[in-house]
mmCIF file with all atom_site columns, C-alpha atoms in Angstrom:
data_model
loop_
_atom_site.group_PDB
_atom_site.id
_atom_site.type_symbol
_atom_site.label_atom_id
_atom_site.label_alt_id
_atom_site.label_comp_id
_atom_site.label_asym_id
_atom_site.label_entity_id
_atom_site.label_seq_id
_atom_site.pdbx_PDB_ins_code
_atom_site.Cartn_x
_atom_site.Cartn_y
_atom_site.Cartn_z
_atom_site.occupancy
_atom_site.B_iso_or_equiv
_atom_site.pdbx_formal_charge
_atom_site.auth_seq_id
_atom_site.auth_comp_id
_atom_site.auth_asym_id
_atom_site.auth_atom_id
_atom_site.pdbx_PDB_model_num
ATOM 1   C CA . LYS A 1 1   ? -17.807 2.812   7.480   1.00 0.00 ? 1   LYS A CA 1
ATOM 2   C CA . ASP A 1 2   ? -14.016 2.853   7.606   1.00 0.00 ? 2   ASP A CA 1
ATOM 3   C CA . PRO A 1 3   ? -12.123 3.455   4.363   1.00 0.00 ? 3   PRO A CA 1
ATOM 4   C CA . ALA A 1 4   ? -10.279 0.442   2.998   1.00 0.00 ? 4   ALA A CA 1
ATOM 5   C CA . LEU A 1 5   ? -8.028  -0.336  0.058   1.00 0.00 ? 5   LEU A CA 1
ATOM 6   C CA . GLY A 1 6   ? -8.885  -4.028  0.225   1.00 0.00 ? 6   GLY A CA 1
ATOM 7   C CA . VAL A 1 7   ? -5.291  -5.178  -0.239  1.00 0.00 ? 7   VAL A CA 1
ATOM 8   C CA . TYR A 1 8   ? -3.198  -7.565  1.792   1.00 0.00 ? 8   TYR A CA 1
ATOM 9   C CA . TYR A 1 9   ? 0.164   -6.080  2.657   1.00 0.00 ? 9   TYR A CA 1
ATOM 10  C CA . ILE A 1 10  ? 3.282   -6.351  4.765   1.00 0.00 ? 10  ILE A CA 1
ATOM 11  C CA . PRO A 1 11  ? 4.601   -3.227  6.528   1.00 0.00 ? 11  PRO A CA 1
ATOM 12  C CA . ILE A 1 12  ? 8.185   -2.709  5.378   1.00 0.00 ? 12  ILE A CA 1
ATOM 13  C CA . THR A 1 13  ? 10.731  -2.311  8.156   1.00 0.00 ? 13  THR A CA 1
ATOM 14  C CA . LYS A 1 14  ? 14.457  -1.700  7.798   1.00 0.00 ? 14  LYS A CA 1
ATOM 15  C CA . THR A 1 15  ? 15.072  -5.354  8.744   1.00 0.00 ? 15  THR A CA 1
ATOM 16  C CA . TYR A 1 16  ? 12.516  -6.722  6.249   1.00 0.00 ? 16  TYR A CA 1
ATOM 17  C CA . ALA A 1 17  ? 13.930  -4.470  3.503   1.00 0.00 ? 17  ALA A CA 1
ATOM 18  C CA . ALA A 1 18  ? 17.478  -5.679  4.206   1.00 0.00 ? 18  ALA A CA 1
ATOM 19  C CA . ASN A 1 19  ? 16.424  -9.360  4.289   1.00 0.00 ? 19  ASN A CA 1
ATOM 20  C CA . LYS A 1 20  ? 14.435  -9.097  1.039   1.00 0.00 ? 20  LYS A CA 1
ATOM 21  C CA . ASN A 1 21  ? 16.930  -6.802  -0.712  1.00 0.00 ? 21  ASN A CA 1
ATOM 22  C CA . LEU A 1 22  ? 14.315  -4.083  -1.238  1.00 0.00 ? 22  LEU A CA 1
ATOM 23  C CA . SER A 1 23  ? 15.315  -0.619  -2.417  1.00 0.00 ? 23  SER A CA 1
ATOM 24  C CA . LEU A 1 24  ? 13.025  1.026   0.172   1.00 0.00 ? 24  LEU A CA 1
ATOM 25  C CA . ASP A 1 25  ? 12.995  0.687   3.963   1.00 0.00 ? 25  ASP A CA 1
ATOM 26  C CA . HIS A 1 26  ? 9.445   1.985   4.463   1.00 0.00 ? 26  HIS A CA 1
ATOM 27  C CA . GLY A 1 27  ? 6.006   1.595   2.935   1.00 0.00 ? 27  GLY A CA 1
ATOM 28  C CA . ALA A 1 28  ? 3.425   -1.148  2.533   1.00 0.00 ? 28  ALA A CA 1
ATOM 29  C CA . LEU A 1 29  ? 4.201   -4.078  0.238   1.00 0.00 ? 29  LEU A CA 1
ATOM 30  C CA . VAL A 1 30  ? 1.114   -5.455  -1.560  1.00 0.00 ? 30  VAL A CA 1
ATOM 31  C CA . PHE A 1 31  ? 1.607   -9.145  -0.882  1.00 0.00 ? 31  PHE A CA 1
ATOM 32  C CA . SER A 1 32  ? 0.240   -12.658 -1.139  1.00 0.00 ? 32  SER A CA 1
ATOM 33  C CA . TYR A 1 33  ? 1.921   -15.681 0.448   1.00 0.00 ? 33  TYR A CA 1
ATOM 34  C CA . SER A 1 34  ? 0.903   -17.710 -2.607  1.00 0.00 ? 34  SER A CA 1
ATOM 35  C CA . GLY A 1 35  ? 2.352   -15.152 -5.006  1.00 0.00 ? 35  GLY A CA 1
ATOM 36  C CA . GLN A 1 36  ? -0.976  -14.946 -6.843  1.00 0.00 ? 36  GLN A CA 1
ATOM 37  C CA . GLN A 1 37  ? -2.327  -11.514 -7.806  1.00 0.00 ? 37  GLN A CA 1
ATOM 38  C CA . GLY A 1 38  ? -5.920  -12.500 -7.012  1.00 0.00 ? 38  GLY A CA 1
ATOM 39  C CA . LEU A 1 39  ? -5.033  -13.381 -3.438  1.00 0.00 ? 39  LEU A CA 1
ATOM 40  C CA . ALA A 1 40  ? -3.234  -10.076 -2.779  1.00 0.00 ? 40  ALA A CA 1
ATOM 41  C CA . MET A 1 41  ? -6.444  -8.059  -2.913  1.00 0.00 ? 41  MET A CA 1
ATOM 42  C CA . ILE A 1 42  ? -10.150 -8.339  -2.442  1.00 0.00 ? 42  ILE A CA 1
ATOM 43  C CA . THR A 1 43  ? -12.137 -8.629  -5.670  1.00 0.00 ? 43  THR A CA 1
ATOM 44  C CA . GLY A 1 44  ? -13.933 -5.380  -6.455  1.00 0.00 ? 44  GLY A CA 1
ATOM 45  C CA . SER A 1 45  ? -11.995 -3.458  -3.787  1.00 0.00 ? 45  SER A CA 1
ATOM 46  C CA . ALA A 1 46  ? -10.801 0.134   -4.144  1.00 0.00 ? 46  ALA A CA 1
ATOM 47  C CA . GLY A 1 47  ? -7.210  -1.062  -4.541  1.00 0.00 ? 47  GLY A CA 1
ATOM 48  C CA . GLN A 1 48  ? -8.085  -3.513  -7.298  1.00 0.00 ? 48  GLN A CA 1
ATOM 49  C CA . LYS A 1 49  ? -10.214 -0.959  -9.174  1.00 0.00 ? 49  LYS A CA 1
ATOM 50  C CA . ALA A 1 50  ? -7.352  1.558   -8.983  1.00 0.00 ? 50  ALA A CA 1
ATOM 51  C CA . GLY A 1 51  ? -4.943  -0.928  -10.542 1.00 0.00 ? 51  GLY A CA 1
ATOM 52  C CA . LEU A 1 52  ? -2.729  -1.838  -7.595  1.00 0.00 ? 52  LEU A CA 1
ATOM 53  C CA . GLN A 1 53  ? -0.688  -4.963  -8.253  1.00 0.00 ? 53  GLN A CA 1
ATOM 54  C CA . ILE A 1 54  ? 1.063   -7.597  -6.197  1.00 0.00 ? 54  ILE A CA 1
ATOM 55  C CA . ASN A 1 55  ? 4.602   -6.486  -5.199  1.00 0.00 ? 55  ASN A CA 1
ATOM 56  C CA . ASP A 1 56  ? 3.684   -2.788  -5.464  1.00 0.00 ? 56  ASP A CA 1
ATOM 57  C CA . ILE A 1 57  ? 5.122   -0.813  -2.561  1.00 0.00 ? 57  ILE A CA 1
ATOM 58  C CA . ILE A 1 58  ? 2.774   1.962   -1.419  1.00 0.00 ? 58  ILE A CA 1
ATOM 59  C CA . THR A 1 59  ? 5.079   4.670   -0.062  1.00 0.00 ? 59  THR A CA 1
ATOM 60  C CA . THR A 1 60  ? 2.804   7.663   0.513   1.00 0.00 ? 60  THR A CA 1
ATOM 61  C CA . ILE A 1 61  ? -0.856  8.601   0.832   1.00 0.00 ? 61  ILE A CA 1
ATOM 62  C CA . ASN A 1 62  ? -1.584  12.212  -0.165  1.00 0.00 ? 62  ASN A CA 1
ATOM 63  C CA . GLY A 1 63  ? 2.052   13.120  0.461   1.00 0.00 ? 63  GLY A CA 1
ATOM 64  C CA . GLN A 1 64  ? 2.285   11.456  3.882   1.00 0.00 ? 64  GLN A CA 1
ATOM 65  C CA . GLU A 1 65  ? 5.007   8.795   4.083   1.00 0.00 ? 65  GLU A CA 1
ATOM 66  C CA . ILE A 1 66  ? 4.007   5.324   5.233   1.00 0.00 ? 66  ILE A CA 1
ATOM 67  C CA . ASN A 1 67  ? 6.410   4.123   7.934   1.00 0.00 ? 67  ASN A CA 1
ATOM 68  C CA . MET A 1 68  ? 6.363   2.485   11.356  1.00 0.00 ? 68  MET A CA 1
ATOM 69  C CA . GLU A 1 69  ? 5.033   5.681   12.986  1.00 0.00 ? 69  GLU A CA 1
ATOM 70  C CA . ASN A 1 70  ? 2.446   6.328   10.234  1.00 0.00 ? 70  ASN A CA 1
ATOM 71  C CA . THR A 1 71  ? 1.149   2.929   9.161   1.00 0.00 ? 71  THR A CA 1
ATOM 72  C CA . LEU A 1 72  ? -1.110  2.336   6.168   1.00 0.00 ? 72  LEU A CA 1
ATOM 73  C CA . PRO A 1 73  ? -4.222  1.889   8.379   1.00 0.00 ? 73  PRO A CA 1
ATOM 74  C CA . ASP A 1 74  ? -3.318  4.963   10.489  1.00 0.00 ? 74  ASP A CA 1
ATOM 75  C CA . LEU A 1 75  ? -3.135  7.138   7.381   1.00 0.00 ? 75  LEU A CA 1
ATOM 76  C CA . LEU A 1 76  ? -6.259  5.630   5.789   1.00 0.00 ? 76  LEU A CA 1
ATOM 77  C CA . TYR A 1 77  ? -8.325  6.351   8.907   1.00 0.00 ? 77  TYR A CA 1
ATOM 78  C CA . GLN A 1 78  ? -7.842  10.089  8.235   1.00 0.00 ? 78  GLN A CA 1
ATOM 79  C CA . TYR A 1 79  ? -10.147 9.699   5.228   1.00 0.00 ? 79  TYR A CA 1
ATOM 80  C CA . ARG A 1 80  ? -13.707 8.616   4.682   1.00 0.00 ? 80  ARG A CA 1
ATOM 81  C CA . GLN A 1 81  ? -15.347 6.185   2.356   1.00 0.00 ? 81  GLN A CA 1
ATOM 82  C CA . GLY A 1 82  ? -15.958 8.036   -0.920  1.00 0.00 ? 82  GLY A CA 1
ATOM 83  C CA . ASP A 1 83  ? -12.806 10.200  -0.641  1.00 0.00 ? 83  ASP A CA 1
ATOM 84  C CA . THR A 1 84  ? -10.244 10.064  -3.439  1.00 0.00 ? 84  THR A CA 1
ATOM 85  C CA . ILE A 1 85  ? -6.638  9.788   -2.328  1.00 0.00 ? 85  ILE A CA 1
ATOM 86  C CA . GLU A 1 86  ? -3.355  9.782   -4.229  1.00 0.00 ? 86  GLU A CA 1
ATOM 87  C CA . LEU A 1 87  ? -0.892  6.979   -3.632  1.00 0.00 ? 87  LEU A CA 1
ATOM 88  C CA . ILE A 1 88  ? 2.750   7.015   -4.622  1.00 0.00 ? 88  ILE A CA 1
ATOM 89  C CA . VAL A 1 89  ? 3.702   3.462   -5.520  1.00 0.00 ? 89  VAL A CA 1
ATOM 90  C CA . MET A 1 90  ? 7.033   1.875   -6.431  1.00 0.00 ? 90  MET A CA 1
ATOM 91  C CA . ARG A 1 91  ? 6.479   -0.715  -9.148  1.00 0.00 ? 91  ARG A CA 1
ATOM 92  C CA . SER A 1 92  ? 9.467   -2.492  -10.700 1.00 0.00 ? 92  SER A CA 1
ATOM 93  C CA . GLY A 1 93  ? 11.742  0.381   -9.687  1.00 0.00 ? 93  GLY A CA 1
ATOM 94  C CA . GLN A 1 94  ? 9.457   3.060   -11.145 1.00 0.00 ? 94  GLN A CA 1
ATOM 95  C CA . GLU A 1 95  ? 7.558   5.580   -9.017  1.00 0.00 ? 95  GLU A CA 1
ATOM 96  C CA . ILE A 1 96  ? 3.966   5.974   -10.165 1.00 0.00 ? 96  ILE A CA 1
ATOM 97  C CA . LYS A 1 97  ? 0.958   7.922   -8.897  1.00 0.00 ? 97  LYS A CA 1
ATOM 98  C CA . ILE A 1 98  ? -2.346  6.128   -8.489  1.00 0.00 ? 98  ILE A CA 1
ATOM 99  C CA . ALA A 1 99  ? -5.622  7.837   -7.614  1.00 0.00 ? 99  ALA A CA 1
ATOM 100 C CA . VAL A 1 100 ? -7.866  5.661   -5.457  1.00 0.00 ? 100 VAL A CA 1
ATOM 101 C CA . SER A 1 101 ? -11.528 6.273   -4.715  1.00 0.00 ? 101 SER A CA 1
ATOM 102 C CA . LEU A 1 102 ? -12.165 4.746   -1.307  1.00 0.00 ? 102 LEU A CA 1
#
């Protein structure tokens, strides 16, 4: 089975970052159109268990930067269900590390 974080996200491009006034021009923005935390991730998913939150920007997986060439799914597919990965996440301007068991 493919590894999954179970979060809904928007890939950040330079254009999106400029339009939304984001401090980063790459990564994956944990997102919900409704703005509700519960709709940004699947209940009981790896991302939820690890403490990911709406508006977090996932910037790297195990040191590999998420960008248009290396998308979140592309990087996740290098791992297997049951692996533990380290995410670097920007949350409210602070960089934090989150370990996720897939």
